[in-house]
CSV table of C-alpha atoms in Angstrom, one decimal:
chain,number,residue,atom,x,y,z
R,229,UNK,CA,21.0,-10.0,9.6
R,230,UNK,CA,17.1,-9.2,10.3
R,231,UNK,CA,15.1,-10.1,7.7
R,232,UNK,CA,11.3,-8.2,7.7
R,233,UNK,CA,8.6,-10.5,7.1
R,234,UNK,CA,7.0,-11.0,3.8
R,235,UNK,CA,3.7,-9.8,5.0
R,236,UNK,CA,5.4,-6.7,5.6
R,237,UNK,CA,6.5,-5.8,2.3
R,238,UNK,CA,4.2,-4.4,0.0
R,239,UNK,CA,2.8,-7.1,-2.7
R,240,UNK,CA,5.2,-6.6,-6.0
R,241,UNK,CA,8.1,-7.0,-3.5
R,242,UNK,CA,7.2,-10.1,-2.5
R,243,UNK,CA,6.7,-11.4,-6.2
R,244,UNK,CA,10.0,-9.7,-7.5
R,245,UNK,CA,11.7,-11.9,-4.7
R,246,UNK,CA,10.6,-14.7,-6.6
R,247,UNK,CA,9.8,-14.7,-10.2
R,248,UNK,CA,12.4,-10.9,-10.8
R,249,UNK,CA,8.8,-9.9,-12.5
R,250,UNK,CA,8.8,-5.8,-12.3
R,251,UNK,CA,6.0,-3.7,-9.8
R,252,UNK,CA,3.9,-1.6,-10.9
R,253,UNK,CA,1.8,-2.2,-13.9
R,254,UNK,CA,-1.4,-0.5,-14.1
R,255,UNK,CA,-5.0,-2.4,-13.8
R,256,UNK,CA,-7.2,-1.8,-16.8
R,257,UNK,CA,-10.0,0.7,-15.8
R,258,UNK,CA,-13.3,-0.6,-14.9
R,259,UNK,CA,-16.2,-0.5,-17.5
R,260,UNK,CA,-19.8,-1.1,-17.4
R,261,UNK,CA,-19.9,0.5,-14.0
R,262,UNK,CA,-23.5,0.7,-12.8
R,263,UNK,CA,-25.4,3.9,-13.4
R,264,UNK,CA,-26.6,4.2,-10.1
R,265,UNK,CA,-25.5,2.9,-7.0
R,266,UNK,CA,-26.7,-0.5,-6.0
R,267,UNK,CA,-27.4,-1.3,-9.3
R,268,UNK,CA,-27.1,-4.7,-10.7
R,269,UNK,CA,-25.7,-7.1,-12.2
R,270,UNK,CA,-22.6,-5.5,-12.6
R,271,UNK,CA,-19.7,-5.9,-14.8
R,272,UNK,CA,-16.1,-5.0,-14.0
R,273,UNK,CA,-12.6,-4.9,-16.1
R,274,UNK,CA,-10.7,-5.3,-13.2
R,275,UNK,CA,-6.8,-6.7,-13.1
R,276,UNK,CA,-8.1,-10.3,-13.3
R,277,UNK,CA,-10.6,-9.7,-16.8
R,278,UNK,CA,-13.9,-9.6,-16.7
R,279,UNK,CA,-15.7,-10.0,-13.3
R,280,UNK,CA,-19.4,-9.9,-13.5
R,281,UNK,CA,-21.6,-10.0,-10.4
R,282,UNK,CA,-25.1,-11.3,-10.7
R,283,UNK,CA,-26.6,-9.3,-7.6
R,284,UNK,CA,-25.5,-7.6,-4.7
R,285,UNK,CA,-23.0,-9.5,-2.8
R,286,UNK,CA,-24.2,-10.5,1.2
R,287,UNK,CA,-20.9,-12.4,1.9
R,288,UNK,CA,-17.6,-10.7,0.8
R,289,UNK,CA,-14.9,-12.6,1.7
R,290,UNK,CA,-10.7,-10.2,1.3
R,291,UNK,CA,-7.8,-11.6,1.1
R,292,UNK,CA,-5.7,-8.0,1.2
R,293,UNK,CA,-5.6,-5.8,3.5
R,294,UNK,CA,-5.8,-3.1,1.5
R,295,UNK,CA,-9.5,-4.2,0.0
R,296,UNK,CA,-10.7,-4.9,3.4
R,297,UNK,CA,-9.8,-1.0,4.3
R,298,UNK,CA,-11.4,0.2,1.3
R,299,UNK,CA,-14.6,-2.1,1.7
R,300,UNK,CA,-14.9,-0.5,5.0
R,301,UNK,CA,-14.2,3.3,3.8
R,302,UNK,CA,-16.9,2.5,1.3
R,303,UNK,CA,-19.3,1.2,3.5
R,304,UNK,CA,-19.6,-2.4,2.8
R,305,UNK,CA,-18.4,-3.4,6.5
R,306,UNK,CA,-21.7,-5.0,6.7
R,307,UNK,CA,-21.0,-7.5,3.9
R,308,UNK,CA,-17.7,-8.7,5.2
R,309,UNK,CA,-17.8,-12.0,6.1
R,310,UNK,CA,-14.4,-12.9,6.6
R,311,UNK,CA,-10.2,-11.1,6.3
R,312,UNK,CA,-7.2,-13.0,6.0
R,313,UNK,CA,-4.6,-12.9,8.9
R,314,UNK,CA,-3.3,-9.6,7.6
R,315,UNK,CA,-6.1,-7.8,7.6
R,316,UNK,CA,-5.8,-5.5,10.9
R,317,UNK,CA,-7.3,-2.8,10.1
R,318,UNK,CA,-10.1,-1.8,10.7
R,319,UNK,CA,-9.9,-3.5,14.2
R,320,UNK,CA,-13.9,-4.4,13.9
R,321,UNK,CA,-13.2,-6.5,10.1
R,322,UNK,CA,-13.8,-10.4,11.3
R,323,UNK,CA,-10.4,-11.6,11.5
R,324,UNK,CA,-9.4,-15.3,10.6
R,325,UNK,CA,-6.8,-17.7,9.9
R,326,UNK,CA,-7.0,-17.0,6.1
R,327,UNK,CA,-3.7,-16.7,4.5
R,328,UNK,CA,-3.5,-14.7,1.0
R,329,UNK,CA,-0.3,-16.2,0.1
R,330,UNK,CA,-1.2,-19.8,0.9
R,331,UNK,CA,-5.0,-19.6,0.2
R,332,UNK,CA,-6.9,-22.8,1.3
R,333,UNK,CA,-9.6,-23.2,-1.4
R,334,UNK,CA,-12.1,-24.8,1.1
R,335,UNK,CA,-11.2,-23.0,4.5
R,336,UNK,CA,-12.4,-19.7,1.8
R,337,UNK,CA,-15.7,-21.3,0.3
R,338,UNK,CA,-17.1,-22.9,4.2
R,339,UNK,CA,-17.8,-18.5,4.4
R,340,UNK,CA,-20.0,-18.9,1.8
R,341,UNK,CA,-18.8,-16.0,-0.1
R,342,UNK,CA,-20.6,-14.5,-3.3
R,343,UNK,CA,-17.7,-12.2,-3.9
R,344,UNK,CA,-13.7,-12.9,-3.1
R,345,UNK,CA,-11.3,-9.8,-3.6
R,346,UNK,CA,-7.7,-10.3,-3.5
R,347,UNK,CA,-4.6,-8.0,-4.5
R,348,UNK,CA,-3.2,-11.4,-6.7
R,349,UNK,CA,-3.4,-14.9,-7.8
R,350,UNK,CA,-1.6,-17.1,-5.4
R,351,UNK,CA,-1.9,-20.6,-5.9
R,352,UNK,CA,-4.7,-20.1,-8.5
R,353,UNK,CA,-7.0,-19.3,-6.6
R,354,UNK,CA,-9.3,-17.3,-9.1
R,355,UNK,CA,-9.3,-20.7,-11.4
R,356,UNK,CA,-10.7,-22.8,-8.5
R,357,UNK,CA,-12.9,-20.3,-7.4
R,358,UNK,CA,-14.4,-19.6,-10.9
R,359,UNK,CA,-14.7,-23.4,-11.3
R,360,UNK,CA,-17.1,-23.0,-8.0
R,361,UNK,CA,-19.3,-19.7,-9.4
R,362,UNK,CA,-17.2,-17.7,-6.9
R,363,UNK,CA,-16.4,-14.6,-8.7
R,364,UNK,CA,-13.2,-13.0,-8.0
R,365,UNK,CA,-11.8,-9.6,-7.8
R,366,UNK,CA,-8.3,-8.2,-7.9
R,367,UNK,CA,-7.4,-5.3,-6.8
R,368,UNK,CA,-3.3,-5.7,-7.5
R,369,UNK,CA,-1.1,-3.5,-5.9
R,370,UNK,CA,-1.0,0.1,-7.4
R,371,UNK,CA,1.5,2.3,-9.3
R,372,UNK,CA,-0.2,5.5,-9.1
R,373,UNK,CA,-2.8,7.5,-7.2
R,374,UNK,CA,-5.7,7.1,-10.2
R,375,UNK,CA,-4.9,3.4,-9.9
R,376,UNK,CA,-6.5,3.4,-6.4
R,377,UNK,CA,-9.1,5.5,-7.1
R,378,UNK,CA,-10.0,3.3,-9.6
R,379,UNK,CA,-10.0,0.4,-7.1
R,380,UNK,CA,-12.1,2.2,-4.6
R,381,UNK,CA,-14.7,2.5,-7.5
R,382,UNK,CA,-14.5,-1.2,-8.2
R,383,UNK,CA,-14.6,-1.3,-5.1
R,384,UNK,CA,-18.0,0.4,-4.7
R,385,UNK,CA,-19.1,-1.1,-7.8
R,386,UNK,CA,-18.6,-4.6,-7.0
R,387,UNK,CA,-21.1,-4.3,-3.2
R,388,UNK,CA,-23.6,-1.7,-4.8
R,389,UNK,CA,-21.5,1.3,-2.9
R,390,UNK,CA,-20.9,3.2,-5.8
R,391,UNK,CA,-21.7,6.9,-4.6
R,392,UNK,CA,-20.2,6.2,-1.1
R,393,UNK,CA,-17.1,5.3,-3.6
R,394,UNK,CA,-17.1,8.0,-5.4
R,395,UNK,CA,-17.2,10.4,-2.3
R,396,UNK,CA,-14.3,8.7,-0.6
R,397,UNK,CA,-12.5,9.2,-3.7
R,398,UNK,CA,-13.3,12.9,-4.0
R,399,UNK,CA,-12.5,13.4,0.0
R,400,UNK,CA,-8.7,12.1,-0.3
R,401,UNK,CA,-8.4,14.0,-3.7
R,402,UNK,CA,-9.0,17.0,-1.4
R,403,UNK,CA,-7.1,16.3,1.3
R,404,UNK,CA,-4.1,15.2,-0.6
R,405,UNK,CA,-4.3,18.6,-2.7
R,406,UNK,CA,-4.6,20.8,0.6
R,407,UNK,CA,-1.6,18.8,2.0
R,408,UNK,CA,0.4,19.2,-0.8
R,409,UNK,CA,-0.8,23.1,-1.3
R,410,UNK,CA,0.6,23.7,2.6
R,411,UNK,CA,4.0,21.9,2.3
R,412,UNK,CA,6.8,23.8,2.8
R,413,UNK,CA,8.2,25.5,-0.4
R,414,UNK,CA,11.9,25.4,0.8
R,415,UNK,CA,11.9,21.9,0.2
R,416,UNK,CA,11.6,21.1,-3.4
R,417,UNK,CA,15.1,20.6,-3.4
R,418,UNK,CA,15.6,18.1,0.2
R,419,UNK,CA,16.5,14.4,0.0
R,420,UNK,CA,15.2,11.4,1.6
R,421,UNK,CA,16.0,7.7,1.8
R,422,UNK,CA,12.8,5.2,2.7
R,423,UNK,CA,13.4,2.3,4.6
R,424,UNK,CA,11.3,-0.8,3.9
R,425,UNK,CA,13.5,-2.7,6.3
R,426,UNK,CA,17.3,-3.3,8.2
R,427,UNK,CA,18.7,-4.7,5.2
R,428,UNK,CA,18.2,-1.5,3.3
R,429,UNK,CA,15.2,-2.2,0.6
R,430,UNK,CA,14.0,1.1,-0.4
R,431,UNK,CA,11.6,2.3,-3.3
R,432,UNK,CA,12.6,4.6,-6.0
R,433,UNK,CA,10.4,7.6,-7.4
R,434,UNK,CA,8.8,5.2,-10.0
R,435,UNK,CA,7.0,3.2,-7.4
R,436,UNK,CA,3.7,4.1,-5.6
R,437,UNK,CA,5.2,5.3,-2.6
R,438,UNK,CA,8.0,7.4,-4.2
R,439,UNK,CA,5.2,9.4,-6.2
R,440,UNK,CA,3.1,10.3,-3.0
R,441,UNK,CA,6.5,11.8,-1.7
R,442,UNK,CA,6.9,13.1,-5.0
R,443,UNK,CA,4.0,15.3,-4.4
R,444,UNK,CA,5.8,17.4,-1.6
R,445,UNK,CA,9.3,18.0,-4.2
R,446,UNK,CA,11.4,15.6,-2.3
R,447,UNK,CA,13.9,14.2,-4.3
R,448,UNK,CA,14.7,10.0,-3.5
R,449,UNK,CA,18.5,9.5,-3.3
R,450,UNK,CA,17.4,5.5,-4.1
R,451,UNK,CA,16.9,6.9,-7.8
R,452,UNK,CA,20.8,6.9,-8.2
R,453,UNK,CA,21.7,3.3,-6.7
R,454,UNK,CA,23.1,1.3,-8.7
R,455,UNK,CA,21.2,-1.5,-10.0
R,456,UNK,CA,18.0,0.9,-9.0
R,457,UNK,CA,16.8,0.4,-13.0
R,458,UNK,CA,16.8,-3.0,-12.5
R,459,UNK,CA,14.9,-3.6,-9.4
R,460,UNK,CA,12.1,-2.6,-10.2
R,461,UNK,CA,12.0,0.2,-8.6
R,462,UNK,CA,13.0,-1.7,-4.9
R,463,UNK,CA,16.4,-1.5,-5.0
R,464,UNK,CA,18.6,-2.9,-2.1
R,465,UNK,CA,20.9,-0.1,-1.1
R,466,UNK,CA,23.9,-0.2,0.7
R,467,UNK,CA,25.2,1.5,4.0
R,468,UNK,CA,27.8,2.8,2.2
R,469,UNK,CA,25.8,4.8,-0.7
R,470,UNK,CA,23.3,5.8,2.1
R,471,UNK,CA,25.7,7.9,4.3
R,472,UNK,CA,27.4,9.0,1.1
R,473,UNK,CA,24.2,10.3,-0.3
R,474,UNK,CA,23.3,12.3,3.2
R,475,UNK,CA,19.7,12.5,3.1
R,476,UNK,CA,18.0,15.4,4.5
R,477,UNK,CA,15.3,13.1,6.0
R,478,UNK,CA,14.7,9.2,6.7
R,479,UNK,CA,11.5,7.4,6.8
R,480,UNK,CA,11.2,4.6,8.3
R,481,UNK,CA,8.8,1.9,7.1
R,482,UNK,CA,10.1,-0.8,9.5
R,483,UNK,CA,9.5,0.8,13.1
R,484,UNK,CA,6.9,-1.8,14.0
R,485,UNK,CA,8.0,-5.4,12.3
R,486,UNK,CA,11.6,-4.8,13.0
R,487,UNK,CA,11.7,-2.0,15.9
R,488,UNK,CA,13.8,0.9,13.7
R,489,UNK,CA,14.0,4.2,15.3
R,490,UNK,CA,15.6,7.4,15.5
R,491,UNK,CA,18.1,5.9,17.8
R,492,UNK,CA,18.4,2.2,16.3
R,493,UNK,CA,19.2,4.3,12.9
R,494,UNK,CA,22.0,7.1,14.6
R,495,UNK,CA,23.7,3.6,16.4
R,496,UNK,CA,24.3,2.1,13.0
R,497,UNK,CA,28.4,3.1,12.2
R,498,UNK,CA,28.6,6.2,10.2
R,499,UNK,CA,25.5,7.5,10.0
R,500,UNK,CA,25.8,9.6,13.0
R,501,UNK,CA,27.4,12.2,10.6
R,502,UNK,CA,23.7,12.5,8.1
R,503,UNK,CA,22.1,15.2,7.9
R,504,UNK,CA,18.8,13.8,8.9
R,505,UNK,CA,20.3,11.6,11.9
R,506,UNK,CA,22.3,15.2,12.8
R,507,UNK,CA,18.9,17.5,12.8
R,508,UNK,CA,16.5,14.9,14.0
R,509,UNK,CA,15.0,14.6,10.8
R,510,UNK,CA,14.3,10.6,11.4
R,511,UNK,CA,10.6,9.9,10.9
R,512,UNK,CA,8.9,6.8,12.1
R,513,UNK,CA,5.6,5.6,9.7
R,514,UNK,CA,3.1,3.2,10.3
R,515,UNK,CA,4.4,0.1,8.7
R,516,UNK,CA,0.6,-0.6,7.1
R,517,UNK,CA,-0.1,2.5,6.7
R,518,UNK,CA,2.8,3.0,4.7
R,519,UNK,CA,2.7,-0.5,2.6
R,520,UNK,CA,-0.9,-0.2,1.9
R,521,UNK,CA,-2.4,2.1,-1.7
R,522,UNK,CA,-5.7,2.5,0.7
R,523,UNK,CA,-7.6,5.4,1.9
R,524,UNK,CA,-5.1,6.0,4.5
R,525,UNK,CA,-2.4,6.8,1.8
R,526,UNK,CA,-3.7,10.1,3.4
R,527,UNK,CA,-2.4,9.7,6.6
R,528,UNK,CA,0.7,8.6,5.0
R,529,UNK,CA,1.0,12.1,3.0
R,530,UNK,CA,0.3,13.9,6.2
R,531,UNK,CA,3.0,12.4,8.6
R,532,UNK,CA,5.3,13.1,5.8
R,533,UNK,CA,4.2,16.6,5.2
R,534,UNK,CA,4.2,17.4,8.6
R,535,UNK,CA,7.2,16.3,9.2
R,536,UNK,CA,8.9,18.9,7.0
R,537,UNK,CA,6.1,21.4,8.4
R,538,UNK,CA,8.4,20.7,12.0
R,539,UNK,CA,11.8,21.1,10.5
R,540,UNK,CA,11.2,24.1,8.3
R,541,UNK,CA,13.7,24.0,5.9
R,542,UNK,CA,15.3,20.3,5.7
R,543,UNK,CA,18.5,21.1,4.4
């Protein structure tokens, strides 16, 4: 049985696998935000407490992929320093070795970095960076769309980017609403199931991604698995409940770590007879784009939303 890779599953997947601790607890919301952009010190009430940042950082050092999108989309590109191994977008972010799940303390501090950001606290790290004057920030994966805008604002906040923050913000705010305001009508009432990988993972409507679907009226078939309560909103489905559920659509979330298709899905026994396998309703995401709470949450919206746009009604 194929296994996907930890660093393709989204971050409270990865620690439910170990501790059973449940996704998707909001951060606090940032106070003491600088009045003006570039403004500092600075102090945040991010995930992690209180982060307070002396003067403008010139060597950021990110340790998720998602952060190092959003330092980019706010315009501190310039202050990166360093990404961990994960960290592949955009292709111009200086790449390294790092690893965010086994940080090494001193591989971090030979950047010489005056602000860290990560999306959690593996091997306390934030301890034995605080011990060095590092400050941290984390940005931990989030449950709803307001907790990444909040994050892009810490974001800004945190490298003096605060109204290039607060723009980005306001562009996918738009964007989302004029995809949502254009999706097909006729299908408030069409399924889907959302593969995170082979073995059948999916995410209910609770999680992040199942509320950006949310916003076109699709209804998750994953809300009805058994054990779905429990999971913490990632439930393991079977094949079984899958095919008897008869999605109107499939996403797939594991077309590039694990090489799922349209064809790799109609091969598998039985589901030749789904709805979405039967009217070519199979649609293939971009495994970060679709694992990542980012700016290109955007994109993500959009594939799905046009995706109904090509099938007209779903069902």
């Amino acid at each position: 049985m194929v296994r996907r890779p930890l660093r393709w599953l989204p971050a409270c997947i990865v620690v439910l696998g170990v501790t059973g601790a449940a996704c998707g607890t909001s951060a606090p919301r940032s106070t003491g935000a600088p009045t003006s952009s570039g403004s500092f010190p600075v102090t945040i009430a991010a995930a992690n407490g209180t982060v307070r940042i002396a003067a403008r950082p010139r060597a950021v050092v990110s340790l998720s992929p998602t952060a190092t999108e959003m330092l980019y989309a706010v315009g501190a590109g310039a202050q990166v320093k360093a990404v961990d191994k994960d960290s592949d977008y955009p292709e111009k972010a200086p790449h390294t070795s790092l690893d965010a799940y086994q940080p090494n303390v001193e591989a971090i501090v030979a950047y010489d970095p005056d602000l860290v950001i990560v999306s959690g606290d593996s091997g306390d790290l934030n301890e034995h960076l605080a011990s060095l004057h590092i400050p941290v920030l984390e940005l931990p994966a989030a449950a709803t769309l307001s907790d990444a805008y909040r994050q892009i604002d810490e974001v800004g906040d945190a490298t003096g980017h605060r109204g290039q923050a607060s723009a980005e913000v306001a562009s996918m705010k738009s964007q989302i609403a004029s995809i949502v305001a254009r999706a097909p009508k006729t299908h408030t009432r069409s399924t889907y199931y959302y593969e995170l990988d082979p073995t059948y993972f999916s995410v209910t409507s609770s999680t992040f991604v199942g509320k950006v679907l949310g916003l076109l009226g699709l209804r998750n078939i994953a809300d009805a698995a058994p054990g779905a309560a429990a999971s913490g909103g990632y439930p393991q489905l079977s094949a079984e409940f899958i095919v008897q559920s008869d999605p109107d659509y499939v996403f797939l979330a594991d077309t590039v770590c694990c090489g799922q298709s349209a064809a790799t899905v109609a091969a598998r026994p039985g589901w030749s007879t789904i709805t979405a396998v039967r009217k070519g309703q199979v649609v293939k995401l971009d495994d970060d784009v679709a694992s990542r709470w980012g700016p290109r949450v955007v994109v993500l919206l959009r594939t799905a939303e046009q995706a109904l746009a090509e099938h007209g009604s779903g069902s």
